[in-house]
Amino acid sequence: MKLIPATDDHRTFARDLTRRAMLPYYREFDLLWIEEAFDQAWGWREQWLIVEGESVLGFCSLSQDRQALFIRELHLLPEYRGRGVGSWVLGQLADWAGQRRLPLLRLMVFKSNPARQLYRRNGFVEMGEDECFVRMQRVTGGCR
């Protein structure tokens, strides 16, 4: 497996995958999915495809500040879930944060999303929550 940069040609795939994965949570928490918001964020975030051979397994979207690499989106096609792909990606992103000398890898996840278990198994701890989301982070070992 590897992560390769996504281009504008991949935006429709990434948006559709994100919408399909997130719409049940948006409905559950009475939030509005806005296509334009995804498209706008596409321009300022780092976008990566998760690939194995010729197959695209999913994508992730990242941003960073002075102390953390933020996972903004991490979505896999349904047929690749539960196969260790998510754990592999999280390990890669923790390594990247360390290489960038960022001590933390952070994300937010809907409270009812079963991916919380994946994150916990991969060293993330819950740092707080609001009505919809849980904030989680993992120490990467990167120094500032």
PDB file of C-alpha atoms in Angstrom:
ATOM      1  CA  MET A   1       0.000   0.000   0.000  1.00  0.00           C
ATOM      2  CA  LYS A   2       1.017   3.586  -0.454  1.00  0.00           C
ATOM      3  CA  LEU A   3      -0.270   7.128  -0.243  1.00  0.00           C
ATOM      4  CA  ILE A   4      -0.015   9.179  -3.421  1.00  0.00           C
ATOM      5  CA  PRO A   5      -0.995  12.823  -3.952  1.00  0.00           C
ATOM      6  CA  ALA A   6      -4.550  13.287  -5.186  1.00  0.00           C
ATOM      7  CA  THR A   7      -5.230  15.770  -7.969  1.00  0.00           C
ATOM      8  CA  ASP A   8      -8.295  17.747  -8.974  1.00  0.00           C
ATOM      9  CA  ASP A   9      -9.210  14.761 -11.169  1.00  0.00           C
ATOM     10  CA  HIS A  10      -9.821  12.782  -7.959  1.00  0.00           C
ATOM     11  CA  ARG A  11     -12.035  15.370  -6.262  1.00  0.00           C
ATOM     12  CA  THR A  12     -15.354  13.919  -7.447  1.00  0.00           C
ATOM     13  CA  PHE A  13     -14.347  10.434  -6.235  1.00  0.00           C
ATOM     14  CA  ALA A  14     -13.248  11.837  -2.864  1.00  0.00           C
ATOM     15  CA  ARG A  15     -16.358  14.007  -2.445  1.00  0.00           C
ATOM     16  CA  ASP A  16     -18.715  11.141  -3.326  1.00  0.00           C
ATOM     17  CA  LEU A  17     -16.908   8.724  -0.997  1.00  0.00           C
ATOM     18  CA  THR A  18     -16.999  11.269   1.835  1.00  0.00           C
ATOM     19  CA  ARG A  19     -20.681  12.070   1.273  1.00  0.00           C
ATOM     20  CA  ARG A  20     -21.677   8.377   1.244  1.00  0.00           C
ATOM     21  CA  ALA A  21     -19.700   7.705   4.432  1.00  0.00           C
ATOM     22  CA  MET A  22     -20.782  10.831   6.327  1.00  0.00           C
ATOM     23  CA  LEU A  23     -24.391  11.441   5.280  1.00  0.00           C
ATOM     24  CA  PRO A  24     -25.854   9.048   7.893  1.00  0.00           C
ATOM     25  CA  TYR A  25     -24.020  11.002  10.630  1.00  0.00           C
ATOM     26  CA  TYR A  26     -25.030  14.361   9.168  1.00  0.00           C
ATOM     27  CA  ARG A  27     -28.647  13.175   9.288  1.00  0.00           C
ATOM     28  CA  GLU A  28     -28.304  11.748  12.799  1.00  0.00           C
ATOM     29  CA  PHE A  29     -26.969  15.044  14.151  1.00  0.00           C
ATOM     30  CA  ASP A  30     -29.206  17.230  11.949  1.00  0.00           C
ATOM     31  CA  LEU A  31     -26.301  18.772  10.025  1.00  0.00           C
ATOM     32  CA  LEU A  32     -26.360  19.967   6.433  1.00  0.00           C
ATOM     33  CA  TRP A  33     -23.940  18.462   3.897  1.00  0.00           C
ATOM     34  CA  ILE A  34     -22.648  21.255   1.642  1.00  0.00           C
ATOM     35  CA  GLU A  35     -20.867  20.165  -1.543  1.00  0.00           C
ATOM     36  CA  GLU A  36     -19.232  23.570  -1.987  1.00  0.00           C
ATOM     37  CA  ALA A  37     -17.627  23.370   1.453  1.00  0.00           C
ATOM     38  CA  PHE A  38     -15.909  20.121   0.475  1.00  0.00           C
ATOM     39  CA  ASP A  39     -14.754  21.620  -2.820  1.00  0.00           C
ATOM     40  CA  GLN A  40     -13.440  24.742  -1.106  1.00  0.00           C
ATOM     41  CA  ALA A  41     -11.475  22.725   1.469  1.00  0.00           C
ATOM     42  CA  TRP A  42     -10.020  20.617  -1.360  1.00  0.00           C
ATOM     43  CA  GLY A  43      -7.975  23.623  -2.429  1.00  0.00           C
ATOM     44  CA  TRP A  44      -6.203  24.305   0.878  1.00  0.00           C
ATOM     45  CA  ARG A  45      -5.792  20.829   2.360  1.00  0.00           C
ATOM     46  CA  GLU A  46      -3.342  18.084   1.455  1.00  0.00           C
ATOM     47  CA  GLN A  47      -5.199  15.361  -0.435  1.00  0.00           C
ATOM     48  CA  TRP A  48      -3.892  11.784  -0.634  1.00  0.00           C
ATOM     49  CA  LEU A  49      -5.169   8.641  -2.314  1.00  0.00           C
ATOM     50  CA  ILE A  50      -4.724   5.306  -0.570  1.00  0.00           C
ATOM     51  CA  VAL A  51      -3.689   2.839  -3.267  1.00  0.00           C
ATOM     52  CA  GLU A  52      -2.562  -0.736  -3.615  1.00  0.00           C
ATOM     53  CA  GLY A  53      -1.298  -1.694  -7.045  1.00  0.00           C
ATOM     54  CA  GLU A  54      -3.799  -0.269  -9.524  1.00  0.00           C
ATOM     55  CA  SER A  55      -6.639  -0.123  -6.969  1.00  0.00           C
ATOM     56  CA  VAL A  56      -7.708   3.034  -5.155  1.00  0.00           C
ATOM     57  CA  LEU A  57      -8.819   1.995  -1.666  1.00  0.00           C
ATOM     58  CA  GLY A  58      -9.817   5.424  -0.336  1.00  0.00           C
ATOM     59  CA  PHE A  59      -8.489   8.862   0.424  1.00  0.00           C
ATOM     60  CA  CYS A  60      -7.420  11.121   3.253  1.00  0.00           C
ATOM     61  CA  SER A  61      -7.316  14.867   3.651  1.00  0.00           C
ATOM     62  CA  LEU A  62      -4.829  16.631   5.945  1.00  0.00           C
ATOM     63  CA  SER A  63      -3.942  20.013   7.332  1.00  0.00           C
ATOM     64  CA  GLN A  64      -1.412  21.076   9.932  1.00  0.00           C
ATOM     65  CA  ASP A  65      -0.560  23.771  12.390  1.00  0.00           C
ATOM     66  CA  ARG A  66       2.565  24.306  14.494  1.00  0.00           C
ATOM     67  CA  GLN A  67       2.027  21.277  16.708  1.00  0.00           C
ATOM     68  CA  ALA A  68      -0.249  18.809  14.950  1.00  0.00           C
ATOM     69  CA  LEU A  69      -1.043  17.063  11.726  1.00  0.00           C
ATOM     70  CA  PHE A  70      -4.849  17.000  11.431  1.00  0.00           C
ATOM     71  CA  ILE A  71      -6.727  14.194   9.707  1.00  0.00           C
ATOM     72  CA  ARG A  72      -9.667  16.095   8.205  1.00  0.00           C
ATOM     73  CA  GLU A  73     -11.051  13.134   6.259  1.00  0.00           C
ATOM     74  CA  LEU A  74     -10.150   9.454   6.132  1.00  0.00           C
ATOM     75  CA  HIS A  75     -12.473   7.290   4.075  1.00  0.00           C
ATOM     76  CA  LEU A  76     -12.161   3.830   2.610  1.00  0.00           C
ATOM     77  CA  LEU A  77     -14.330   2.151   0.023  1.00  0.00           C
ATOM     78  CA  PRO A  78     -16.621  -0.275   1.890  1.00  0.00           C
ATOM     79  CA  GLU A  79     -14.933  -3.377   0.492  1.00  0.00           C
ATOM     80  CA  TYR A  80     -11.581  -2.342   2.055  1.00  0.00           C
ATOM     81  CA  ARG A  81     -12.876  -1.627   5.562  1.00  0.00           C
ATOM     82  CA  GLY A  82     -11.995  -4.053   8.339  1.00  0.00           C
ATOM     83  CA  ARG A  83      -8.863  -5.281   6.535  1.00  0.00           C
ATOM     84  CA  GLY A  84      -6.183  -3.289   8.340  1.00  0.00           C
ATOM     85  CA  VAL A  85      -6.023  -0.505   5.751  1.00  0.00           C
ATOM     86  CA  GLY A  86      -7.165   2.175   8.216  1.00  0.00           C
ATOM     87  CA  SER A  87      -4.575   1.115  10.794  1.00  0.00           C
ATOM     88  CA  TRP A  88      -1.868   1.186   8.113  1.00  0.00           C
ATOM     89  CA  VAL A  89      -2.876   4.715   7.061  1.00  0.00           C
ATOM     90  CA  LEU A  90      -2.921   5.935  10.674  1.00  0.00           C
ATOM     91  CA  GLY A  91       0.579   4.537  11.178  1.00  0.00           C
ATOM     92  CA  GLN A  92       1.830   6.271   8.044  1.00  0.00           C
ATOM     93  CA  LEU A  93       0.286   9.583   9.104  1.00  0.00           C
ATOM     94  CA  ALA A  94       1.812   9.310  12.597  1.00  0.00           C
ATOM     95  CA  ASP A  95       5.195   8.746  10.917  1.00  0.00           C
ATOM     96  CA  TRP A  96       4.629  11.764   8.673  1.00  0.00           C
ATOM     97  CA  ALA A  97       3.766  13.944  11.662  1.00  0.00           C
ATOM     98  CA  GLY A  98       6.972  12.821  13.349  1.00  0.00           C
ATOM     99  CA  GLN A  99       9.006  13.523  10.201  1.00  0.00           C
ATOM    100  CA  ARG A 100       7.481  17.011  10.092  1.00  0.00           C
ATOM    101  CA  ARG A 101       8.525  17.461  13.721  1.00  0.00           C
ATOM    102  CA  LEU A 102       4.884  17.706  14.817  1.00  0.00           C
ATOM    103  CA  PRO A 103       4.285  16.052  18.197  1.00  0.00           C
ATOM    104  CA  LEU A 104       0.577  15.281  17.640  1.00  0.00           C
ATOM    105  CA  LEU A 105      -1.748  13.625  15.169  1.00  0.00           C
ATOM    106  CA  ARG A 106      -5.315  14.883  15.670  1.00  0.00           C
ATOM    107  CA  LEU A 107      -8.800  14.234  14.350  1.00  0.00           C
ATOM    108  CA  MET A 108     -12.474  14.684  15.096  1.00  0.00           C
ATOM    109  CA  VAL A 109     -14.981  11.870  14.725  1.00  0.00           C
ATOM    110  CA  PHE A 110     -18.735  11.716  15.064  1.00  0.00           C
ATOM    111  CA  LYS A 111     -19.665  10.349  18.500  1.00  0.00           C
ATOM    112  CA  SER A 112     -21.619   7.444  17.019  1.00  0.00           C
ATOM    113  CA  ASN A 113     -19.012   6.486  14.397  1.00  0.00           C
ATOM    114  CA  PRO A 114     -17.604   3.000  15.054  1.00  0.00           C
ATOM    115  CA  ALA A 115     -14.235   4.253  13.726  1.00  0.00           C
ATOM    116  CA  ARG A 116     -13.667   5.570  17.267  1.00  0.00           C
ATOM    117  CA  GLN A 117     -12.637   2.014  18.146  1.00  0.00           C
ATOM    118  CA  LEU A 118     -10.119   1.962  15.291  1.00  0.00           C
ATOM    119  CA  TYR A 119      -8.617   5.209  16.526  1.00  0.00           C
ATOM    120  CA  ARG A 120      -8.409   3.978  20.115  1.00  0.00           C
ATOM    121  CA  ARG A 121      -6.702   0.761  18.996  1.00  0.00           C
ATOM    122  CA  ASN A 122      -4.165   2.914  17.150  1.00  0.00           C
ATOM    123  CA  GLY A 123      -3.109   4.997  20.136  1.00  0.00           C
ATOM    124  CA  PHE A 124      -5.555   7.899  19.964  1.00  0.00           C
ATOM    125  CA  VAL A 125      -7.030   9.236  23.180  1.00  0.00           C
ATOM    126  CA  GLU A 126     -10.232  11.227  23.525  1.00  0.00           C
ATOM    127  CA  MET A 127      -9.536  14.831  24.492  1.00  0.00           C
ATOM    128  CA  GLY A 128     -13.061  16.244  24.612  1.00  0.00           C
ATOM    129  CA  GLU A 129     -16.406  16.305  22.886  1.00  0.00           C
ATOM    130  CA  ASP A 130     -19.343  18.448  21.906  1.00  0.00           C
ATOM    131  CA  GLU A 131     -22.878  17.566  20.793  1.00  0.00           C
ATOM    132  CA  CYS A 132     -21.702  15.769  17.649  1.00  0.00           C
ATOM    133  CA  PHE A 133     -17.966  15.141  17.727  1.00  0.00           C
ATOM    134  CA  VAL A 134     -15.204  13.632  19.816  1.00  0.00           C
ATOM    135  CA  ARG A 135     -11.744  15.227  19.543  1.00  0.00           C
ATOM    136  CA  MET A 136      -8.932  12.672  19.580  1.00  0.00           C
ATOM    137  CA  GLN A 137      -5.166  12.823  19.396  1.00  0.00           C
ATOM    138  CA  ARG A 138      -2.102  10.603  19.332  1.00  0.00           C
ATOM    139  CA  VAL A 139       1.406  11.533  20.373  1.00  0.00           C
ATOM    140  CA  THR A 140       3.792  10.960  17.453  1.00  0.00           C
ATOM    141  CA  GLY A 141       7.210  11.361  18.986  1.00  0.00           C
ATOM    142  CA  GLY A 142       7.974  14.299  16.695  1.00  0.00           C
ATOM    143  CA  CYS A 143       9.796  17.167  18.402  1.00  0.00           C
ATOM    144  CA  ARG A 144       9.362  20.871  17.905  1.00  0.00           C
TER     145      ARG A 144
END
